[in-house]
Amino acid sequence: MLDYRLLPDNDCLENEKAVLPKVFELIRRLKVGLIYGPISPEDRPYYRRAVLGGPAASMSITHVASALTQRGLRAEIINPELFGFLDRLRNIDFALIMVHGPFGEDGKIQGLFEYLRIPYLGSPVLPSAICNSKTICKAMVRSLGLPTPSHTRLLPRTEEAIGEHIACSGLSFPAMLKCDTGGSSVGMVKCKSLDDVISQLSSVSPNVPYFCESFANGTSCTVSLIQLGTTMFCAEPMEIETVHEFYDEISKLEGGNSGAGVRYHYPARISKRAAQRCMENARLIAEQLQLTVYARVDFIVSEDGTPHFLEVNTLPGLSPETNFVTGMLAFGFSYADLLVLLIRASLVNTIEP
């Protein structure tokens, strides 16, 4: 069982840095499979942008592969969309999952690796499946007494049913329309009225689960978590500032501090009390869900300093400019060191007590 705490102290960080050379020597014997491909709607925009707009060096997989190979690790990119995917898995010792959304963060691929007895990056099957559904995860968070915006799942999706769902939920407009099992803000829309919601859903497949939640005014913050040894630690909240109306798909594609409309502030420009509450809430959520290795918990912090829970990301992006990596580098680890620590934590979790 892991321990769940707030910020690591300097002694802890220095101990982790001291053991890194030994960790390198152990894991450099492994063949690492980098599981990446546009199998989910969440990954396709990033993949398409890199392929059409280039260069390929902008892709997260390129950064990860380069950092690992430069440190002497054997890494092979394995695309789950290509023929022979399962056969190629037989030749790896560790799966570094970089697929997001459906087939990446919903427990499916985690279950496959469990069945194949291949250690893999990130949280196990059950936390992945729970967090993949924003509404199920929100129900768990509400049971802990933590605030989250009023919301409702929109199934079935007749106009009458949508109106009844929203009327009974207590949510108010403006409201955010989101895919229940998607990420990277793909398909997320701010709606001013019930008619807006109905109009937006008219062009979406009825089989795609959507939900609606009250728009939360405040500061967009995220708390990154990382497992060091057998303890899961919270970092200080990071603030995401965007010139757009909300942290939308375009903002996430642009990345932090790119000069293209989104900036990260670490630590977040909120009160110490609000930052403490964000970390305490993130720690409690991580412990209850039994998140492992690394994760992110997103909040909107209102003017009175209350963190309103939005969602959990069980496989945050690993490009150097992502908010997770940016926050972790503030601990003093290099980019390659960070990747090695994540692999180490994943392997630690496979050792039976």
PDB file of N, CA and C in Angstrom, residues 68-122:
ATOM      1  N   LEU A  68      15.058   8.826 -23.377  1.00  0.00           N
ATOM      2  CA  LEU A  68      15.388   7.492 -22.883  1.00  0.00           C
ATOM      3  C   LEU A  68      16.591   6.893 -23.604  1.00  0.00           C
ATOM      4  N   THR A  69      16.619   7.023 -24.930  1.00  0.00           N
ATOM      5  CA  THR A  69      17.729   6.442 -25.684  1.00  0.00           C
ATOM      6  C   THR A  69      19.040   7.162 -25.400  1.00  0.00           C
ATOM      7  N   GLN A  70      18.962   8.471 -25.157  1.00  0.00           N
ATOM      8  CA  GLN A  70      20.185   9.218 -24.827  1.00  0.00           C
ATOM      9  C   GLN A  70      20.781   8.766 -23.499  1.00  0.00           C
ATOM     10  N   ARG A  71      19.934   8.225 -22.620  1.00  0.00           N
ATOM     11  CA  ARG A  71      20.431   7.728 -21.337  1.00  0.00           C
ATOM     12  C   ARG A  71      20.744   6.235 -21.379  1.00  0.00           C
ATOM     13  N   GLY A  72      20.729   5.660 -22.578  1.00  0.00           N
ATOM     14  CA  GLY A  72      21.156   4.276 -22.722  1.00  0.00           C
ATOM     15  C   GLY A  72      20.060   3.242 -22.618  1.00  0.00           C
ATOM     16  N   LEU A  73      18.794   3.659 -22.562  1.00  0.00           N
ATOM     17  CA  LEU A  73      17.701   2.693 -22.499  1.00  0.00           C
ATOM     18  C   LEU A  73      17.287   2.277 -23.913  1.00  0.00           C
ATOM     19  N   ARG A  74      16.803   1.051 -24.029  1.00  0.00           N
ATOM     20  CA  ARG A  74      16.286   0.570 -25.308  1.00  0.00           C
ATOM     21  C   ARG A  74      14.792   0.861 -25.365  1.00  0.00           C
ATOM     22  N   ALA A  75      14.393   1.647 -26.333  1.00  0.00           N
ATOM     23  CA  ALA A  75      12.990   2.045 -26.452  1.00  0.00           C
ATOM     24  C   ALA A  75      12.493   1.805 -27.874  1.00  0.00           C
ATOM     25  N   GLU A  76      11.288   1.261 -27.973  1.00  0.00           N
ATOM     26  CA  GLU A  76      10.681   0.954 -29.265  1.00  0.00           C
ATOM     27  C   GLU A  76       9.264   1.518 -29.285  1.00  0.00           C
ATOM     28  N   ILE A  77       8.933   2.289 -30.323  1.00  0.00           N
ATOM     29  CA  ILE A  77       7.589   2.839 -30.458  1.00  0.00           C
ATOM     30  C   ILE A  77       6.670   1.767 -31.027  1.00  0.00           C
ATOM     31  N   ILE A  78       5.552   1.525 -30.336  1.00  0.00           N
ATOM     32  CA  ILE A  78       4.590   0.505 -30.762  1.00  0.00           C
ATOM     33  C   ILE A  78       3.221   1.152 -30.903  1.00  0.00           C
ATOM     34  N   ASN A  79       2.718   1.196 -32.121  1.00  0.00           N
ATOM     35  CA  ASN A  79       1.436   1.825 -32.417  1.00  0.00           C
ATOM     36  C   ASN A  79       0.323   0.785 -32.310  1.00  0.00           C
ATOM     37  N   PRO A  80      -0.635   0.962 -31.384  1.00  0.00           N
ATOM     38  CA  PRO A  80      -1.692  -0.038 -31.197  1.00  0.00           C
ATOM     39  C   PRO A  80      -2.647  -0.139 -32.378  1.00  0.00           C
ATOM     40  N   GLU A  81      -2.571   0.807 -33.314  1.00  0.00           N
ATOM     41  CA  GLU A  81      -3.444   0.760 -34.486  1.00  0.00           C
ATOM     42  C   GLU A  81      -2.870  -0.107 -35.604  1.00  0.00           C
ATOM     43  N   LEU A  82      -1.585  -0.424 -35.515  1.00  0.00           N
ATOM     44  CA  LEU A  82      -0.936  -1.150 -36.603  1.00  0.00           C
ATOM     45  C   LEU A  82      -1.008  -2.663 -36.401  1.00  0.00           C
ATOM     46  N   PHE A  83      -1.005  -3.375 -37.520  1.00  0.00           N
ATOM     47  CA  PHE A  83      -1.053  -4.837 -37.492  1.00  0.00           C
ATOM     48  C   PHE A  83       0.176  -5.382 -36.750  1.00  0.00           C
ATOM     49  N   GLY A  84      -0.022  -6.420 -35.981  1.00  0.00           N
ATOM     50  CA  GLY A  84       1.076  -7.042 -35.247  1.00  0.00           C
ATOM     51  C   GLY A  84       1.320  -6.439 -33.879  1.00  0.00           C
ATOM     52  N   PHE A  85       0.377  -5.611 -33.391  1.00  0.00           N
ATOM     53  CA  PHE A  85       0.536  -4.943 -32.095  1.00  0.00           C
ATOM     54  C   PHE A  85       0.810  -5.942 -30.972  1.00  0.00           C
ATOM     55  N   LEU A  86      -0.014  -6.975 -30.875  1.00  0.00           N
ATOM     56  CA  LEU A  86       0.140  -7.941 -29.783  1.00  0.00           C
ATOM     57  C   LEU A  86       1.441  -8.717 -29.908  1.00  0.00           C
ATOM     58  N   ASP A  87       1.825  -9.040 -31.121  1.00  0.00           N
ATOM     59  CA  ASP A  87       3.086  -9.776 -31.305  1.00  0.00           C
ATOM     60  C   ASP A  87       4.276  -8.942 -30.842  1.00  0.00           C
ATOM     61  N   ARG A  88       4.244  -7.654 -31.095  1.00  0.00           N
ATOM     62  CA  ARG A  88       5.365  -6.796 -30.702  1.00  0.00           C
ATOM     63  C   ARG A  88       5.446  -6.639 -29.185  1.00  0.00           C
ATOM     64  N   LEU A  89       4.314  -6.770 -28.505  1.00  0.00           N
ATOM     65  CA  LEU A  89       4.316  -6.644 -27.045  1.00  0.00           C
ATOM     66  C   LEU A  89       5.092  -7.776 -26.381  1.00  0.00           C
ATOM     67  N   ARG A  90       5.196  -8.906 -27.055  1.00  0.00           N
ATOM     68  CA  ARG A  90       5.891 -10.055 -26.466  1.00  0.00           C
ATOM     69  C   ARG A  90       7.388  -9.796 -26.293  1.00  0.00           C
ATOM     70  N   ASN A  91       7.891  -8.771 -26.983  1.00  0.00           N
ATOM     71  CA  ASN A  91       9.333  -8.508 -26.956  1.00  0.00           C
ATOM     72  C   ASN A  91       9.734  -7.374 -26.013  1.00  0.00           C
ATOM     73  N   ILE A  92       8.784  -6.860 -25.230  1.00  0.00           N
ATOM     74  CA  ILE A  92       9.120  -5.746 -24.335  1.00  0.00           C
ATOM     75  C   ILE A  92       9.058  -6.181 -22.876  1.00  0.00           C
ATOM     76  N   ASP A  93       9.768  -5.431 -22.050  1.00  0.00           N
ATOM     77  CA  ASP A  93       9.789  -5.696 -20.605  1.00  0.00           C
ATOM     78  C   ASP A  93       8.959  -4.689 -19.822  1.00  0.00           C
ATOM     79  N   PHE A  94       8.678  -3.543 -20.443  1.00  0.00           N
ATOM     80  CA  PHE A  94       7.916  -2.494 -19.764  1.00  0.00           C
ATOM     81  C   PHE A  94       7.132  -1.702 -20.809  1.00  0.00           C
ATOM     82  N   ALA A  95       5.883  -1.381 -20.475  1.00  0.00           N
ATOM     83  CA  ALA A  95       5.023  -0.618 -21.383  1.00  0.00           C
ATOM     84  C   ALA A  95       4.844   0.798 -20.856  1.00  0.00           C
ATOM     85  N   LEU A  96       5.384   1.758 -21.573  1.00  0.00           N
ATOM     86  CA  LEU A  96       5.200   3.160 -21.223  1.00  0.00           C
ATOM     87  C   LEU A  96       4.026   3.674 -22.048  1.00  0.00           C
ATOM     88  N   ILE A  97       2.849   3.692 -21.419  1.00  0.00           N
ATOM     89  CA  ILE A  97       1.608   4.013 -22.129  1.00  0.00           C
ATOM     90  C   ILE A  97       1.521   5.515 -22.390  1.00  0.00           C
ATOM     91  N   MET A  98       1.351   5.878 -23.670  1.00  0.00           N
ATOM     92  CA  MET A  98       1.178   7.279 -24.048  1.00  0.00           C
ATOM     93  C   MET A  98      -0.086   7.472 -24.871  1.00  0.00           C
ATOM     94  N   VAL A  99      -1.001   6.521 -24.747  1.00  0.00           N
ATOM     95  CA  VAL A  99      -2.310   6.630 -25.376  1.00  0.00           C
ATOM     96  C   VAL A  99      -3.262   7.219 -24.340  1.00  0.00           C
ATOM     97  N   HIS A 100      -4.104   8.156 -24.758  1.00  0.00           N
ATOM     98  CA  HIS A 100      -5.001   8.835 -23.828  1.00  0.00           C
ATOM     99  C   HIS A 100      -6.455   8.616 -24.215  1.00  0.00           C
ATOM    100  N   GLY A 101      -7.347   8.909 -23.277  1.00  0.00           N
ATOM    101  CA  GLY A 101      -8.767   8.740 -23.549  1.00  0.00           C
ATOM    102  C   GLY A 101      -9.139   7.270 -23.677  1.00  0.00           C
ATOM    103  N   PRO A 102     -10.203   6.962 -24.462  1.00  0.00           N
ATOM    104  CA  PRO A 102     -10.592   5.568 -24.666  1.00  0.00           C
ATOM    105  C   PRO A 102      -9.434   4.736 -25.205  1.00  0.00           C
ATOM    106  N   PHE A 103      -9.285   3.542 -24.690  1.00  0.00           N
ATOM    107  CA  PHE A 103      -8.233   2.588 -25.031  1.00  0.00           C
ATOM    108  C   PHE A 103      -6.880   2.945 -24.420  1.00  0.00           C
ATOM    109  N   GLY A 104      -6.788   4.067 -23.721  1.00  0.00           N
ATOM    110  CA  GLY A 104      -5.527   4.431 -23.092  1.00  0.00           C
ATOM    111  C   GLY A 104      -5.648   4.645 -21.597  1.00  0.00           C
ATOM    112  N   GLU A 105      -6.725   5.337 -21.183  1.00  0.00           N
ATOM    113  CA  GLU A 105      -6.893   5.691 -19.771  1.00  0.00           C
ATOM    114  C   GLU A 105      -8.139   5.076 -19.146  1.00  0.00           C
ATOM    115  N   ASP A 106      -8.814   4.188 -19.870  1.00  0.00           N
ATOM    116  CA  ASP A 106     -10.083   3.669 -19.366  1.00  0.00           C
ATOM    117  C   ASP A 106      -9.988   2.270 -18.775  1.00  0.00           C
ATOM    118  N   GLY A 107      -8.770   1.774 -18.594  1.00  0.00           N
ATOM    119  CA  GLY A 107      -8.590   0.458 -17.994  1.00  0.00           C
ATOM    120  C   GLY A 107      -8.423  -0.661 -18.994  1.00  0.00           C
ATOM    121  N   LYS A 108      -8.768  -0.425 -20.265  1.00  0.00           N
ATOM    122  CA  LYS A 108      -8.696  -1.507 -21.261  1.00  0.00           C
ATOM    123  C   LYS A 108      -7.261  -1.975 -21.474  1.00  0.00           C
ATOM    124  N   ILE A 109      -6.382  -1.032 -21.799  1.00  0.00           N
ATOM    125  CA  ILE A 109      -5.010  -1.431 -22.097  1.00  0.00           C
ATOM    126  C   ILE A 109      -4.276  -1.839 -20.818  1.00  0.00           C
ATOM    127  N   GLN A 110      -4.667  -1.256 -19.684  1.00  0.00           N
ATOM    128  CA  GLN A 110      -4.088  -1.673 -18.410  1.00  0.00           C
ATOM    129  C   GLN A 110      -4.436  -3.144 -18.133  1.00  0.00           C
ATOM    130  N   GLY A 111      -5.685  -3.518 -18.425  1.00  0.00           N
ATOM    131  CA  GLY A 111      -6.098  -4.904 -18.241  1.00  0.00           C
ATOM    132  C   GLY A 111      -5.332  -5.855 -19.154  1.00  0.00           C
ATOM    133  N   LEU A 112      -5.063  -5.396 -20.383  1.00  0.00           N
ATOM    134  CA  LEU A 112      -4.283  -6.213 -21.305  1.00  0.00           C
ATOM    135  C   LEU A 112      -2.892  -6.487 -20.747  1.00  0.00           C
ATOM    136  N   PHE A 113      -2.234  -5.435 -20.248  1.00  0.00           N
ATOM    137  CA  PHE A 113      -0.887  -5.621 -19.722  1.00  0.00           C
ATOM    138  C   PHE A 113      -0.891  -6.444 -18.429  1.00  0.00           C
ATOM    139  N   GLU A 114      -1.946  -6.310 -17.638  1.00  0.00           N
ATOM    140  CA  GLU A 114      -2.069  -7.156 -16.450  1.00  0.00           C
ATOM    141  C   GLU A 114      -2.140  -8.622 -16.867  1.00  0.00           C
ATOM    142  N   TYR A 115      -2.934  -8.879 -17.887  1.00  0.00           N
ATOM    143  CA  TYR A 115      -3.110 -10.254 -18.363  1.00  0.00           C
ATOM    144  C   TYR A 115      -1.809 -10.809 -18.918  1.00  0.00           C
ATOM    145  N   LEU A 116      -1.043  -9.954 -19.622  1.00  0.00           N
ATOM    146  CA  LEU A 116       0.214 -10.385 -20.224  1.00  0.00           C
ATOM    147  C   LEU A 116       1.375 -10.368 -19.227  1.00  0.00           C
ATOM    148  N   ARG A 117       1.124  -9.900 -18.012  1.00  0.00           N
ATOM    149  CA  ARG A 117       2.157  -9.794 -16.964  1.00  0.00           C
ATOM    150  C   ARG A 117       3.292  -8.861 -17.397  1.00  0.00           C
ATOM    151  N   ILE A 118       2.936  -7.761 -18.055  1.00  0.00           N
ATOM    152  CA  ILE A 118       3.922  -6.770 -18.467  1.00  0.00           C
ATOM    153  C   ILE A 118       3.744  -5.531 -17.586  1.00  0.00           C
ATOM    154  N   PRO A 119       4.755  -5.114 -16.830  1.00  0.00           N
ATOM    155  CA  PRO A 119       4.636  -3.883 -16.035  1.00  0.00           C
ATOM    156  C   PRO A 119       4.362  -2.685 -16.953  1.00  0.00           C
ATOM    157  N   TYR A 120       3.558  -1.732 -16.455  1.00  0.00           N
ATOM    158  CA  TYR A 120       3.166  -0.610 -17.300  1.00  0.00           C
ATOM    159  C   TYR A 120       3.111   0.680 -16.501  1.00  0.00           C
ATOM    160  N   LEU A 121       3.132   1.793 -17.228  1.00  0.00           N
ATOM    161  CA  LEU A 121       3.113   3.119 -16.615  1.00  0.00           C
ATOM    162  C   LEU A 121       1.722   3.472 -16.111  1.00  0.00           C
ATOM    163  N   GLY A 122       1.658   4.049 -14.903  1.00  0.00           N
ATOM    164  CA  GLY A 122       0.420   4.640 -14.432  1.00  0.00           C
ATOM    165  C   GLY A 122      -0.403   3.779 -13.500  1.00  0.00           C
TER     166      GLY A 122
END
